[in-house]
Amino acid sequence: MLVSVIIPAFKKQHSIRENIESVYKALTSTRYKFELIVVVDGFSADGTLTEASKVVYPNVVVVGYEHNRGKGYAVRYGMARAKGDVVAFIDAGMEIDPNGISMILEHMIWYNADIIVGSKRHPVSKVNFPFVRKIYSLGYNLGVRVLFGLKVRDTQTGLKVCKRGVLEKVLPRLVVKQFAFDVEFLVVANHLGFKRIFEAPVEIDLSKDYSGTSFKKFLFFEPYIRGVLIDTLGVFYRLNILGYYNDSSNRNWIYDRELDMRVNTGAVKRKFGSKYVADFETGVLKDIKFSVIIIVRSINDHLRENIDYIKRQKYKNYEVLIVTDAQDRYDFKDFRFRLLCSGVVGPGAKRNYAASRATGDYLVFLDDDAYPHEDWLAAAAGVLSNNDLYALGAPALTPANVGILEKGSGKVLESSLASAGAVCRYIPVASRYVDDYPTVNMFVKKKSFFEVGGFTEEFWPGEDTKLCLDLVARNGGPFVYDPSPVVFHHRRNLFRPHLKQISRYGMHRGQFA
């Protein structure tokens, strides 16, 4: 049996090496093979990542991300990378004696448990527990038992172990990233039928300042206490009012690049009155085939750059259709690339021509002077794996290695003053719904594309706006924008070329306002 142990750590540069060494030593005394995954929850805050990386063992992995997201997110980040048959997590900070991991693993075997929880309330536990914290803890855990019916006397101690099967069912459904992660994890597991949840003894010293709070303020005025209570009530609302965790819900996935998995981070499809309700769906990521469509007058340097980057895609199930005015031969050295000749026609007609010959599930419209990140199609596959998503828009960033005039043009587009609500087209922002998006980086389900008759051949620019209006009208609501499938788009230089392009697009798009 392989055991994966996760240590989430934030601002622990002075103790993390000792912490890792002590946990590693405790694990070597068990009878199980193990891996230790240290997750640095925001390495920009201090030198935790640097210090943790100094501990070098074959089965110790140190990972992390730049900005602090909270303990819940850090544990999920580590869990998503765990390979073990059993997965455990233990808080950093040395409050919990890591030798208790051995006992908790044996409890998994003895009870054939789904989850084992390290518990301060276990009669054999040794706990140095300040009186004020004891009062808060008793009150909170009583409330949790009343709200959720959990037969667990202590949900908050940062040492837990679960079977991988529990993890695979529960992890993608979790929402809480900070204060009440432990409660949501146990509540959702219990709700999904994993009832064999037992407590094990721990040795813990809680006399230290824990979780970034001093507990000197009264109840709701203490930020940590307030955060825990709000998150806990949120779990109750999602469980009992929205039915958020039920298998019968019509849920949609969103792809989280840092977690490298599909999770319920806010992707929405089900209508509730005139609003859209955040939700998610259980399922396996499907092997979507993409048909990338690029139109151009003739092969040029930007297009060659684009082709080179497309070939670097980690996701391999795609084809590329390049449509020129007259050129019908080019050696791409890749069977997935096809060159089509349309004659001298407009952009809408060119794209329609390519779409009629596409064999993919989704049509991907990409400008010739853009080029994709290597994770572009993999990220899109994560977002589009739900069949109900008829379209997706994603950002086109300014390349880093360009001249000052092109960078200046990009900065103008990226400013809220210039682009207002459309700034998501030029920089990554949070997932949302949109009803108009340019075809520089746009994905459309092929079936939906033909249901609205494809692009109008009457307008240019503006044919992409008309397509979006038709798709929204046909499908009864807006489509998804997600920041994950990134491309880089060359800009027109300041000032005259930039202003000429903006004014031309503004005039034509204004026809549909």
PDB file of N, CA and C in Angstrom, residues 345-354 455-457:
ATOM      1  N   VAL A 345     -12.376  35.417 -51.203  1.00  0.00           N
ATOM      2  CA  VAL A 345     -13.680  35.639 -50.569  1.00  0.00           C
ATOM      3  C   VAL A 345     -13.440  36.234 -49.192  1.00  0.00           C
ATOM      4  N   GLY A 346     -14.500  36.652 -48.515  1.00  0.00           N
ATOM      5  CA  GLY A 346     -14.382  37.276 -47.208  1.00  0.00           C
ATOM      6  C   GLY A 346     -14.082  36.283 -46.093  1.00  0.00           C
ATOM      7  N   PRO A 347     -13.722  36.801 -44.892  1.00  0.00           N
ATOM      8  CA  PRO A 347     -13.387  35.934 -43.755  1.00  0.00           C
ATOM      9  C   PRO A 347     -14.517  34.976 -43.371  1.00  0.00           C
ATOM     10  N   GLY A 348     -15.765  35.465 -43.396  1.00  0.00           N
ATOM     11  CA  GLY A 348     -16.887  34.604 -43.043  1.00  0.00           C
ATOM     12  C   GLY A 348     -17.006  33.418 -43.976  1.00  0.00           C
ATOM     13  N   ALA A 349     -16.875  33.673 -45.269  1.00  0.00           N
ATOM     14  CA  ALA A 349     -16.966  32.599 -46.267  1.00  0.00           C
ATOM     15  C   ALA A 349     -15.806  31.620 -46.114  1.00  0.00           C
ATOM     16  N   LYS A 350     -14.610  32.139 -45.834  1.00  0.00           N
ATOM     17  CA  LYS A 350     -13.441  31.275 -45.639  1.00  0.00           C
ATOM     18  C   LYS A 350     -13.660  30.323 -44.458  1.00  0.00           C
ATOM     19  N   ARG A 351     -14.131  30.874 -43.343  1.00  0.00           N
ATOM     20  CA  ARG A 351     -14.328  30.042 -42.150  1.00  0.00           C
ATOM     21  C   ARG A 351     -15.455  29.035 -42.369  1.00  0.00           C
ATOM     22  N   ASN A 352     -16.513  29.438 -43.039  1.00  0.00           N
ATOM     23  CA  ASN A 352     -17.602  28.497 -43.339  1.00  0.00           C
ATOM     24  C   ASN A 352     -17.105  27.343 -44.212  1.00  0.00           C
ATOM     25  N   TYR A 353     -16.252  27.674 -45.163  1.00  0.00           N
ATOM     26  CA  TYR A 353     -15.691  26.667 -46.063  1.00  0.00           C
ATOM     27  C   TYR A 353     -14.880  25.634 -45.269  1.00  0.00           C
ATOM     28  N   ALA A 354     -14.048  26.127 -44.345  1.00  0.00           N
ATOM     29  CA  ALA A 354     -13.246  25.215 -43.524  1.00  0.00           C
ATOM     30  C   ALA A 354     -14.134  24.389 -42.594  1.00  0.00           C
ATOM     31  N   PHE A 455     -21.117  31.620 -40.110  1.00  0.00           N
ATOM     32  CA  PHE A 455     -20.843  33.058 -40.188  1.00  0.00           C
ATOM     33  C   PHE A 455     -21.679  33.709 -41.286  1.00  0.00           C
ATOM     34  N   THR A 456     -22.109  34.930 -41.021  1.00  0.00           N
ATOM     35  CA  THR A 456     -22.674  35.726 -42.099  1.00  0.00           C
ATOM     36  C   THR A 456     -21.550  36.112 -43.053  1.00  0.00           C
ATOM     37  N   GLU A 457     -21.835  36.131 -44.332  1.00  0.00           N
ATOM     38  CA  GLU A 457     -20.826  36.514 -45.320  1.00  0.00           C
ATOM     39  C   GLU A 457     -21.049  37.944 -45.805  1.00  0.00           C
TER      40      GLU A 457
END
